XYZ file of C-alpha atoms in Angstrom:
723
model
C 108.410 98.659 74.650
C 107.791 102.063 73.140
C 104.605 103.797 71.995
C 104.386 104.584 68.336
C 104.351 108.256 67.444
C 101.744 107.611 64.771
C 99.347 106.848 67.616
C 100.306 109.541 70.051
C 99.521 108.885 73.725
C 97.411 111.344 75.671
C 100.529 113.166 76.870
C 101.414 114.395 73.356
C 100.394 117.696 71.765
C 102.568 117.860 68.642
C 104.087 121.200 67.641
C 102.409 123.051 70.490
C 103.379 124.151 73.958
C 102.832 120.899 75.758
C 101.767 119.541 79.084
C 103.685 116.455 79.966
C 103.212 114.220 82.989
C 106.656 112.718 83.416
C 107.507 109.055 83.834
C 105.410 107.839 80.974
C 107.543 106.261 78.328
C 107.960 109.359 76.213
C 105.979 111.756 78.343
C 108.460 114.614 78.130
C 108.670 114.300 74.377
C 106.955 116.158 71.601
C 108.903 115.199 68.541
C 108.682 115.539 64.793
C 110.878 113.613 62.412
C 112.244 115.108 59.220
C 114.910 114.256 56.664
C 118.093 116.171 55.841
C 119.354 116.429 52.284
C 121.654 113.497 53.014
C 118.617 111.467 54.175
C 119.887 111.020 57.728
C 117.208 111.124 60.398
C 116.754 114.236 62.496
C 114.288 114.894 65.308
C 113.059 118.293 66.427
C 112.021 117.942 70.048
C 110.191 120.463 72.202
C 111.618 121.319 75.614
C 109.904 123.573 78.113
C 111.427 126.068 80.541
C 109.579 125.388 83.827
C 110.012 128.953 85.098
C 108.676 130.781 82.068
C 106.376 128.248 80.423
C 108.098 128.983 77.110
C 109.354 126.198 74.863
C 112.238 125.721 72.474
C 112.967 123.176 69.769
C 116.158 121.170 70.125
C 117.641 118.999 67.401
C 118.629 115.355 67.715
C 120.649 114.039 64.801
C 121.019 110.398 63.877
C 124.690 110.940 63.087
C 125.649 112.235 66.542
C 128.734 110.346 67.654
C 128.169 107.797 70.394
C 130.939 109.367 72.461
C 130.129 112.971 71.659
C 130.173 115.585 74.436
C 127.063 116.128 76.488
C 124.597 118.253 74.543
C 121.251 119.908 75.147
C 119.601 116.573 74.353
C 121.252 114.819 77.292
C 118.746 113.385 79.755
C 115.773 113.212 77.373
C 115.047 109.611 78.422
C 115.926 110.013 82.113
C 112.396 111.024 83.117
C 110.653 108.189 81.265
C 109.562 104.823 82.668
C 111.865 102.664 80.519
C 114.155 101.975 83.486
C 111.225 100.986 85.666
C 110.057 98.508 83.004
C 113.489 96.964 82.622
C 113.681 96.522 86.405
C 110.366 94.617 86.367
C 111.809 91.107 86.634
C 108.417 89.383 86.554
C 107.571 91.094 83.262
C 110.970 90.343 81.732
C 110.877 86.705 82.749
C 107.325 86.217 81.437
C 108.282 87.621 78.035
C 111.443 85.509 77.872
C 109.614 82.288 78.695
C 106.827 83.035 76.201
C 109.250 83.961 73.411
C 111.327 80.826 73.968
C 108.169 78.738 73.972
C 106.691 80.385 70.846
C 109.793 80.759 68.670
C 111.196 77.243 68.294
C 112.654 77.434 64.798
C 114.169 80.030 62.446
C 111.577 82.491 61.147
C 110.912 86.190 60.571
C 110.064 88.039 63.809
C 108.707 91.600 63.961
C 109.150 93.652 67.160
C 106.908 96.745 67.266
C 108.049 99.488 69.662
C 111.418 97.860 70.317
C 112.760 100.245 72.995
C 116.193 99.059 74.136
C 115.779 95.921 72.023
C 115.222 93.428 74.845
C 112.419 91.495 73.115
C 114.228 91.565 69.778
C 117.343 90.086 71.365
C 115.261 87.444 73.146
C 113.723 86.457 69.811
C 117.095 86.348 68.039
C 118.600 84.228 70.804
C 115.652 81.825 70.720
C 116.270 81.138 67.017
C 120.007 80.752 67.325
C 122.606 81.980 64.890
C 121.011 80.524 61.773
C 120.928 82.052 58.321
C 117.155 81.790 57.970
C 116.633 83.744 61.211
C 115.459 87.322 60.864
C 114.343 89.884 63.444
C 112.974 93.256 62.339
C 112.880 95.794 65.166
C 110.703 98.858 64.657
C 111.305 101.909 66.892
C 110.021 105.384 65.996
C 111.815 107.559 68.585
C 115.331 108.467 67.451
C 117.032 108.844 70.881
C 115.824 105.342 71.754
C 116.983 104.018 68.382
C 120.470 105.341 69.075
C 120.463 103.731 72.533
C 119.221 100.406 71.153
C 122.065 100.342 68.639
C 124.545 100.603 71.508
C 122.791 97.832 73.457
C 122.785 95.518 70.431
C 126.474 96.209 69.789
C 127.355 95.525 73.437
C 125.553 92.183 73.268
C 126.870 91.162 69.854
C 123.427 91.305 68.250
C 123.893 93.836 65.449
C 124.000 91.186 62.715
C 120.938 89.376 64.079
C 118.524 92.312 64.184
C 117.472 94.792 61.510
C 116.604 98.019 63.362
C 114.351 100.463 61.495
C 113.688 103.999 62.747
C 110.040 104.153 61.677
C 106.556 103.658 63.014
C 105.208 100.236 62.230
C 102.443 101.729 60.079
C 105.174 103.271 57.905
C 106.802 99.906 57.157
C 106.309 98.459 53.694
C 106.874 94.856 52.679
C 109.293 94.737 49.769
C 110.850 98.059 50.738
C 111.620 98.146 54.466
C 111.250 94.413 55.054
C 111.703 91.611 52.547
C 108.629 89.619 53.532
C 105.761 89.441 55.989
C 106.688 88.325 59.491
C 105.784 84.946 60.990
C 105.818 86.114 64.620
C 104.934 89.427 66.263
C 106.439 90.373 69.628
C 105.378 93.653 71.182
C 104.833 95.499 74.417
C 102.868 98.634 73.566
C 100.653 98.596 76.640
C 99.815 101.241 79.206
C 97.957 101.002 82.517
C 94.625 101.181 80.685
C 95.952 98.647 78.115
C 94.894 100.510 74.957
C 96.324 104.016 75.404
C 99.571 103.485 73.498
C 97.791 102.505 70.299
C 97.626 98.736 70.740
C 94.537 98.214 68.558
C 95.590 100.314 65.532
C 99.080 98.805 65.687
C 97.715 95.256 65.689
C 95.239 96.076 62.925
C 97.913 97.427 60.620
C 100.307 94.607 61.440
C 97.739 91.907 60.610
C 96.667 93.740 57.450
C 100.084 94.594 56.046
C 103.018 93.049 57.928
C 102.149 89.531 59.174
C 101.484 86.230 57.447
C 98.143 84.502 57.910
C 97.925 82.495 61.136
C 100.914 84.303 62.573
C 102.048 83.749 66.152
C 102.148 86.557 68.694
C 103.689 87.301 72.073
C 101.591 88.246 73.982
C 98.734 86.003 72.916
C 95.809 87.697 74.652
C 94.914 90.437 77.154
C 91.814 90.487 79.350
C 90.510 93.491 81.260
C 88.636 93.289 84.563
C 86.885 95.758 86.821
C 85.373 95.970 90.305
C 82.877 98.363 91.917
C 84.170 100.149 95.028
C 83.192 102.688 97.642
C 85.885 105.133 98.748
C 85.524 108.592 100.241
C 89.053 109.391 99.099
C 88.185 108.581 95.480
C 84.818 110.327 95.734
C 86.556 113.533 96.808
C 88.579 113.466 93.593
C 85.558 114.200 91.428
C 82.500 115.203 93.497
C 83.301 118.862 94.140
C 79.664 119.913 94.272
C 78.858 117.792 97.342
C 81.976 119.015 99.153
C 81.215 122.645 98.354
C 77.724 122.273 99.771
C 79.332 121.766 103.196
C 81.611 124.823 102.970
C 81.001 128.253 104.443
C 83.372 130.424 102.409
C 80.562 131.714 100.185
C 82.151 130.684 96.870
C 80.839 127.994 94.544
C 83.009 126.654 91.739
C 80.209 124.273 90.759
C 76.895 126.018 91.453
C 73.625 124.122 91.034
C 72.511 123.774 87.388
C 76.025 124.702 86.198
C 77.646 121.298 86.775
C 78.552 121.006 83.094
C 80.976 123.917 83.366
C 83.586 122.198 85.510
C 84.849 118.704 86.268
C 87.219 115.911 85.302
C 87.430 114.204 81.943
C 85.439 111.006 81.519
C 88.372 108.667 81.257
C 90.340 106.168 83.309
C 93.075 107.502 85.592
C 96.096 105.408 86.563
C 96.752 105.004 90.288
C 98.409 102.620 92.745
C 95.184 101.628 94.485
C 97.026 99.292 96.872
C 98.076 102.451 98.709
C 94.425 103.143 99.632
C 93.353 99.516 100.151
C 92.236 100.264 103.727
C 90.088 103.138 102.440
C 88.295 100.996 99.847
C 85.127 98.978 100.381
C 84.587 96.313 97.737
C 80.986 96.300 96.521
C 81.188 93.560 93.882
C 83.191 90.587 92.771
C 85.675 91.210 89.919
C 83.998 91.345 86.498
C 85.575 90.255 83.232
C 85.086 93.061 80.719
C 86.961 92.758 77.402
C 89.221 90.200 75.810
C 91.715 91.277 73.150
C 93.400 88.593 71.038
C 96.766 89.667 69.673
C 96.892 86.718 67.268
C 94.034 88.066 65.152
C 92.938 91.462 63.894
C 91.089 93.308 66.691
C 87.928 95.362 66.232
C 88.178 99.116 66.680
C 85.139 99.253 68.953
C 83.357 96.912 71.311
C 80.590 96.985 73.917
C 79.499 94.939 76.918
C 76.318 95.038 78.989
C 76.272 93.164 82.274
C 74.223 93.145 85.474
C 76.381 93.150 88.599
C 75.096 91.974 91.966
C 76.282 93.939 95.008
C 78.024 91.821 97.665
C 77.314 94.464 100.317
C 75.562 97.805 100.624
C 77.271 101.090 99.849
C 77.772 103.836 97.269
C 79.690 103.091 94.084
C 82.138 105.964 93.922
C 84.488 104.426 91.386
C 85.254 101.467 89.152
C 88.754 100.032 89.550
C 90.142 98.175 86.553
C 93.210 96.144 85.612
C 94.323 93.647 82.993
C 95.821 90.181 82.777
C 98.229 89.315 79.993
C 98.366 85.752 78.653
C 101.707 85.552 76.893
C 101.580 82.044 75.407
C 98.874 80.287 73.405
C 98.584 77.400 75.878
C 97.755 79.702 78.793
C 100.651 78.857 81.133
C 102.481 82.212 81.266
C 100.693 85.255 82.682
C 101.337 88.785 83.899
C 98.771 90.755 85.898
C 98.349 94.377 86.968
C 95.600 93.470 89.447
C 95.540 95.096 92.878
C 97.016 93.195 95.798
C 93.659 91.988 97.124
C 93.071 90.199 93.803
C 96.579 88.861 93.189
C 96.872 87.341 96.673
C 93.964 85.023 95.795
C 95.100 84.107 92.284
C 97.488 81.532 90.877
C 99.448 84.277 89.127
C 100.648 85.672 92.448
C 101.514 89.199 93.518
C 104.059 91.185 91.512
C 106.648 93.541 92.932
C 105.777 97.227 93.124
C 106.446 98.988 89.830
C 105.429 102.358 88.480
C 105.096 101.783 84.741
C 101.812 99.824 85.033
C 99.292 100.768 87.683
C 95.603 100.062 88.125
C 93.033 102.449 86.656
C 90.160 104.326 88.282
C 86.941 105.401 86.569
C 84.950 107.881 88.674
C 81.180 107.539 88.764
C 79.338 110.873 88.419
C 78.312 112.946 91.412
C 78.051 111.340 94.824
C 77.985 107.824 93.356
C 75.360 105.124 92.891
C 73.772 103.794 96.100
C 73.182 100.033 96.191
C 71.938 97.451 98.688
C 73.332 93.977 99.238
C 71.986 91.668 96.532
C 70.801 94.549 94.374
C 71.826 94.488 90.730
C 73.233 97.424 88.817
C 73.706 97.700 85.077
C 77.219 98.243 83.747
C 77.675 99.316 80.148
C 81.302 99.173 79.008
C 82.683 100.202 75.645
C 86.092 100.463 74.107
C 87.443 102.626 71.324
C 90.845 102.228 69.710
C 92.526 103.884 72.691
C 90.105 103.966 75.650
C 87.779 101.877 77.792
C 84.656 103.702 79.012
C 82.058 102.819 81.632
C 78.488 103.791 82.438
C 76.801 102.546 85.611
C 73.094 102.744 86.443
C 70.563 100.979 88.606
C 68.632 98.365 86.668
C 65.307 100.253 86.839
C 66.959 103.491 85.621
C 68.100 102.064 82.276
C 66.703 103.917 79.301
C 69.549 103.858 76.842
C 73.274 103.489 77.211
C 75.291 106.634 76.679
C 78.642 107.986 77.666
C 79.724 111.425 78.775
C 82.548 112.400 76.455
C 83.989 114.962 78.822
C 82.740 117.987 76.876
C 82.981 120.234 79.901
C 83.850 123.887 79.663
C 86.803 123.424 81.994
C 88.461 120.152 83.018
C 91.041 119.538 85.713
C 92.958 116.510 87.010
C 91.178 114.659 89.845
C 93.786 115.824 92.373
C 93.050 119.476 91.619
C 89.312 118.854 92.016
C 90.043 117.237 95.400
C 92.174 120.213 96.459
C 89.370 122.632 95.626
C 86.982 120.461 97.614
C 89.244 120.225 100.671
C 87.824 122.309 103.520
C 91.234 122.932 105.157
C 92.744 124.168 101.900
C 89.743 126.349 101.105
C 89.823 127.881 104.583
C 93.547 128.634 104.256
C 93.044 130.314 100.874
C 90.050 132.263 102.199
C 91.926 133.559 105.252
C 95.067 134.386 103.272
C 93.060 136.323 100.670
C 91.096 138.157 103.361
C 94.338 139.146 105.122
C 95.827 140.363 101.841
C 92.859 142.715 101.292
C 92.998 144.228 104.795
C 93.352 147.981 104.648
C 92.641 148.109 100.922
C 89.562 149.561 99.290
C 88.739 149.740 95.592
C 91.869 147.707 94.963
C 93.072 146.320 91.645
C 93.830 142.614 92.141
C 95.776 140.568 89.579
C 95.644 136.741 89.630
C 98.636 135.674 87.552
C 98.411 131.884 87.679
C 95.712 129.401 86.566
C 93.740 129.465 89.809
C 89.991 129.567 89.317
C 89.389 129.749 93.064
C 91.314 132.938 93.820
C 89.461 135.272 91.422
C 86.156 134.280 93.004
C 87.576 134.488 96.533
C 88.881 137.985 95.804
C 85.541 139.121 94.372
C 83.689 137.683 97.355
C 85.948 139.128 100.066
C 86.318 142.691 98.756
C 83.101 144.145 97.404
C 84.722 147.189 95.838
C 87.719 145.535 94.213
C 88.370 144.848 90.571
C 89.884 141.454 89.746
C 91.958 140.688 86.661
C 92.892 137.128 85.730
C 95.618 135.972 83.321
C 95.142 132.165 83.364
C 98.121 131.550 81.042
C 97.532 127.814 80.758
C 93.730 127.723 80.585
C 93.268 130.848 78.476
C 89.856 131.128 76.755
C 88.430 128.126 78.605
C 89.080 129.932 81.870
C 87.656 133.164 80.506
C 84.324 131.588 79.563
C 84.129 129.637 82.793
C 85.036 132.512 85.128
C 82.675 134.934 83.425
C 79.784 132.477 83.773
C 80.620 131.422 87.307
C 81.197 134.967 88.559
C 77.679 135.839 87.473
C 76.194 132.752 89.180
C 78.008 133.714 92.401
C 76.361 137.137 92.256
C 79.434 139.165 91.293
C 79.032 142.147 88.970
C 80.627 141.510 85.580
C 82.266 144.933 85.528
C 84.367 143.895 88.545
C 86.004 140.977 86.742
C 88.172 140.956 83.631
C 90.011 138.158 81.905
C 93.023 139.807 80.272
C 93.542 138.146 76.895
C 96.432 140.221 75.564
C 99.223 138.742 77.702
C 101.811 140.118 80.113
C 103.401 142.667 77.767
C 100.095 144.416 77.044
C 99.192 144.215 80.717
C 102.164 146.397 81.589
C 100.914 148.987 79.121
C 97.333 148.807 80.373
C 98.016 148.899 84.120
C 101.304 150.726 84.857
C 101.825 150.873 88.635
C 98.140 150.223 89.264
C 98.053 146.694 90.711
C 97.548 146.659 94.469
C 97.485 142.867 94.918
C 99.332 140.269 92.873
C 98.224 136.796 93.923
C 98.344 133.104 93.029
C 97.899 129.762 94.776
C 100.334 129.201 92.932
C 98.976 126.729 90.385
C 99.811 126.347 86.703
C 97.691 124.060 84.569
C 99.772 121.312 83.014
C 102.476 121.299 85.695
C 100.552 119.037 88.104
C 102.675 116.016 87.239
C 105.939 117.923 87.214
C 108.353 118.706 90.017
C 106.748 120.839 92.754
C 109.158 123.762 92.399
C 108.099 124.301 88.805
C 105.375 126.462 90.331
C 108.174 128.936 91.081
C 107.039 130.226 87.728
C 104.924 132.478 89.949
C 108.126 134.228 91.073
C 109.304 134.631 87.496
C 105.936 136.072 86.445
C 105.907 138.363 89.468
C 109.376 139.625 88.443
C 108.299 140.280 84.851
C 105.272 142.223 86.096
C 107.122 144.284 88.687
C 106.435 147.512 86.779
C 102.648 147.116 87.083
C 102.760 146.927 90.887
C 101.931 149.940 93.005
C 104.469 151.080 95.598
C 102.889 149.157 98.485
C 101.497 146.253 96.489
C 100.825 143.010 98.347
C 102.201 139.798 96.851
C 100.618 136.480 97.870
C 102.160 133.994 98.556
C 104.781 135.976 100.425
C 107.445 133.326 99.918
C 108.099 129.758 98.866
C 110.074 127.320 101.004
C 111.841 124.242 99.657
C 111.351 121.536 102.277
C 112.526 117.957 102.522
C 112.693 114.736 104.506
C 114.996 111.700 104.413
C 113.027 108.622 103.350
C 113.055 104.835 103.367
C 111.893 103.970 99.817
C 112.873 100.362 99.004
C 110.281 99.774 96.269
C 110.991 103.014 94.428
C 114.736 102.398 94.681
C 114.397 98.915 93.215
C 112.395 100.237 90.268
C 114.931 102.997 89.486
C 118.252 101.298 90.305
C 120.947 100.749 87.711
C 120.692 97.745 85.431
C 123.199 94.990 84.898
C 122.087 91.861 83.090
C 118.440 91.756 82.027
C 117.474 88.162 81.191
C 121.040 87.514 80.062
C 121.550 90.762 78.106
C 123.937 93.455 79.320
C 122.074 96.747 79.840
C 124.610 98.559 82.019
C 125.339 101.162 79.353
C 121.744 102.505 79.460
C 121.867 103.484 83.143
C 123.048 107.068 82.735
C 120.752 107.740 79.773
C 117.684 106.297 81.499
C 118.321 108.086 84.799
C 119.358 105.145 86.957
C 120.532 105.408 90.533
C 123.363 103.388 92.022
C 126.437 102.356 90.067
C 126.757 105.404 87.825
C 130.037 106.643 86.320
C 131.948 109.311 88.221
C 130.399 112.735 87.770
C 126.977 111.343 86.863
C 123.958 111.615 89.112
C 120.394 110.347 89.039
C 117.678 112.921 88.279
C 115.176 114.293 90.755
C 111.817 112.882 89.654
C 108.173 113.608 90.597
C 106.152 110.992 92.488
C 103.185 110.754 94.792
C 105.373 109.475 97.635
C 102.391 107.877 99.358
C 101.901 105.671 96.283
C 105.547 104.511 96.193
C 105.044 101.167 97.939
C 106.660 100.853 101.353
C 107.818 104.204 102.750
C 108.996 105.648 106.072
C 110.325 109.015 107.229
C 113.820 108.836 108.756
C 114.317 112.501 109.683
C 112.390 115.536 110.714
C 111.192 117.791 107.925
C 113.798 120.434 107.110
C 114.173 123.646 105.108
C 116.674 123.726 102.227
C 116.107 127.254 100.901
C 113.570 130.068 100.717
C 112.343 132.246 97.849
C 111.178 135.760 98.738
C 108.319 136.704 96.423
C 108.007 140.197 97.879
C 111.055 141.083 95.767
C 111.848 140.408 92.101
C 114.370 137.701 91.243
C 117.811 139.254 91.617
C 119.932 136.382 90.315
C 121.028 132.837 91.196
C 120.061 131.615 94.662
C 121.095 128.623 96.720
C 120.719 126.917 100.067
C 122.090 123.998 102.012
C 121.248 122.021 105.109
C 122.641 119.173 107.187
C 120.030 116.468 107.849
C 120.131 114.710 111.201
C 118.452 111.301 111.187
C 115.857 110.725 113.901
C 115.093 107.068 113.172
C 117.339 104.116 112.349
C 116.906 102.360 109.041
C 118.008 102.426 105.416
C 117.847 105.758 103.606
C 117.169 105.508 99.866
C 116.556 109.145 99.068
C 115.203 112.566 99.930
C 111.621 113.698 99.338
C 111.427 117.402 98.449
C 108.462 119.721 98.107
C 107.315 123.341 98.328
C 105.582 125.014 101.240
C 103.811 128.238 100.303
C 103.896 130.892 103.037
C 100.865 132.978 102.190
C 101.496 136.036 104.397
C 104.342 138.064 105.880
C 103.492 136.917 109.393
C 103.976 133.224 108.470
C 100.533 132.545 109.945
C 99.167 130.620 106.940
C 101.320 127.957 105.295
C 100.118 125.571 102.595
C 102.264 122.465 102.455
C 102.580 120.067 99.509
C 104.607 117.460 101.415
C 104.254 113.635 101.514
C 101.371 113.811 103.991
C 99.351 115.889 101.504
C 98.222 113.233 99.031
C 96.947 115.477 96.245
C 100.408 116.859 95.382
C 103.456 115.190 93.911
C 106.831 115.521 95.576
C 110.284 115.472 94.022
C 112.397 112.452 94.984
C 116.187 112.527 94.837
C 117.476 108.969 95.183
C 120.931 108.537 96.704
C 123.917 107.046 94.906
C 123.375 103.956 97.041
C 121.154 103.092 100.016
C 122.837 103.874 103.334
C 122.196 102.560 106.834
C 121.439 105.479 109.149
C 121.023 106.044 112.863
C 122.366 104.038 115.827
C 125.703 102.787 114.426
C 125.050 103.915 110.869
C 125.367 107.249 109.084
C 124.342 110.192 111.268
C 123.641 112.907 108.698
C 123.450 113.897 105.021
C 124.219 117.284 103.501
C 121.791 118.676 100.920
C 122.514 121.595 98.592
C 120.109 123.253 96.165
C 120.684 125.993 93.610
C 118.494 127.802 91.104
C 119.649 130.014 88.256
C 116.540 131.625 86.724
C 118.579 132.947 83.807
C 119.497 129.451 82.593
C 116.975 126.658 82.033
C 115.026 127.208 85.249
C 115.948 123.817 86.706
C 116.551 123.413 90.423
C 119.853 121.560 90.956
C 119.887 119.189 93.946
C 123.081 117.544 95.245
C 123.887 115.577 98.382
C 126.941 114.534 100.390
C 127.208 111.701 102.904
C 128.625 112.606 106.301
């Protein structure tokens, strides 16, 4: 139930300033474990200030009292997907049935990545309270270890389970555990299947921790894929084709320079059911790889297969999923397949959940064109942590190779789609042109990680000098922008990437910047809450001394907007827990960020989601403004806003979707919205204490308050009151 820190997921960059898409199991965590002189465990965990981009280490001690006051470590697990997993009743039931079927007598059971201890407790219960029974639970993340201890105590399981705060590859037979285990239970799976270190964990377990012919739950996992056509998916990687249709005169991916910019060659998790109507299926599902948990897996594998097209089209992407067989007889299954597959299978459709999605692999360029009945060659390969694809027409096969993503600059697919969106590009072009009006030989400073704005500024004002900071992209941006500026015909002496940072900038350009601009966009914050891009305001404040008297700041202001929403699927996945397969989990609700029956004074966190991917959704109010942030002035201190929401439609309100609108000019003529209708941006979702019936004879309004204190931790505090 928890990834092992020895096999760090893609979201980890140990000991460095990190970029962390939330709502993975430990996505907001960069942790290192050390030992005090008394040999108690201590974790140093990195936490980032969203307004400054700076990070600080906080300490989590094993000996913290269970009832100790709230500390700086409070809420570390609230933005993970543990709660979503524990609310997945189909998953929980499948594991319980398989464990009860597999463990029929006292034995030694090993649980790798134990999380809250659910699987360990299932195993202990299946064996009964017998002396020969033994469950070893292995969990590497200290905050989760402390929570699991509380759960075990609440359920009277402390004497049945030996909990060890280590990675499984640190366990030693004869030291940590008395003997090899007879049964392995584990759930170290991500949407791609392999990303949490499944293969290395199984390899080490079979080599060092399990008896020969051991039993495992799950028993086997099988991956599948399907070829699809989708303009929406194509737009998330084929920037060059979209730019060819644009008239703004700027090319981020000029011909012959395609290798400078793009997305990484990897699978991307997505709820593809949300775009089912925008997908054209071009093949039947194809079985790709089979991974047996009951034996030692290979580190690498390959598959070559010819796939016949069931209709004509262009293969823009490969959608993949997996099916878990939990018992050896093949009677208990769990599937992450899209709805159009599950509706035709015996396994049946699962409820919406966010912890396991489908995956999308983007085919290069504009896709591979195929005719009905034509065969294409698919080469698939897996490493210890990834599954890769290569698709070609049969007559084009020379040798199978994979692009490893060695591009000069890589962005998430959503950012590529934004840069290829004609409406967005036109808005940025017009806003930049308006900002330069009346200025000649201006000094323009781009303070965020935009790669579009420096080129737009160079293109629009022939005599201007453009300086870029790119704090998140740094040298990668410097090399890219210098190469791309030249290919766009801009003189190199008009562009400078400033490597020395903000402090040196103030020395180099005192009161000389005529335009300070941003989209705003900061690399690494794409999966965070939308108002984290208010870092632009903080940076603008720090650089106030470099601005000339009449300097133009773009955007002119930021506006926090919102809308009351019907979100039944998201609510169900984040609601407070009670009994999970017979085990009391109510005490984890506050720690894991549950919504619903929380203790007085506790509130659920505001979390980032693509609202359009959150299952069934519906707007229940008009869009409203909560507060505004004036970027033309430096930050003066704490700011706040409040609004009373009037419902326009009857229904059940589960929460409020919140986002930022960026007003690009003083006249309010150009506004870039990142709301729920804009599918390339995440919104913040604040779930209510409980769902409320609204409209007609129900609740008529809700009050929303927001406050921001830039001098504290930079978090935007959202509260609500029912009226």
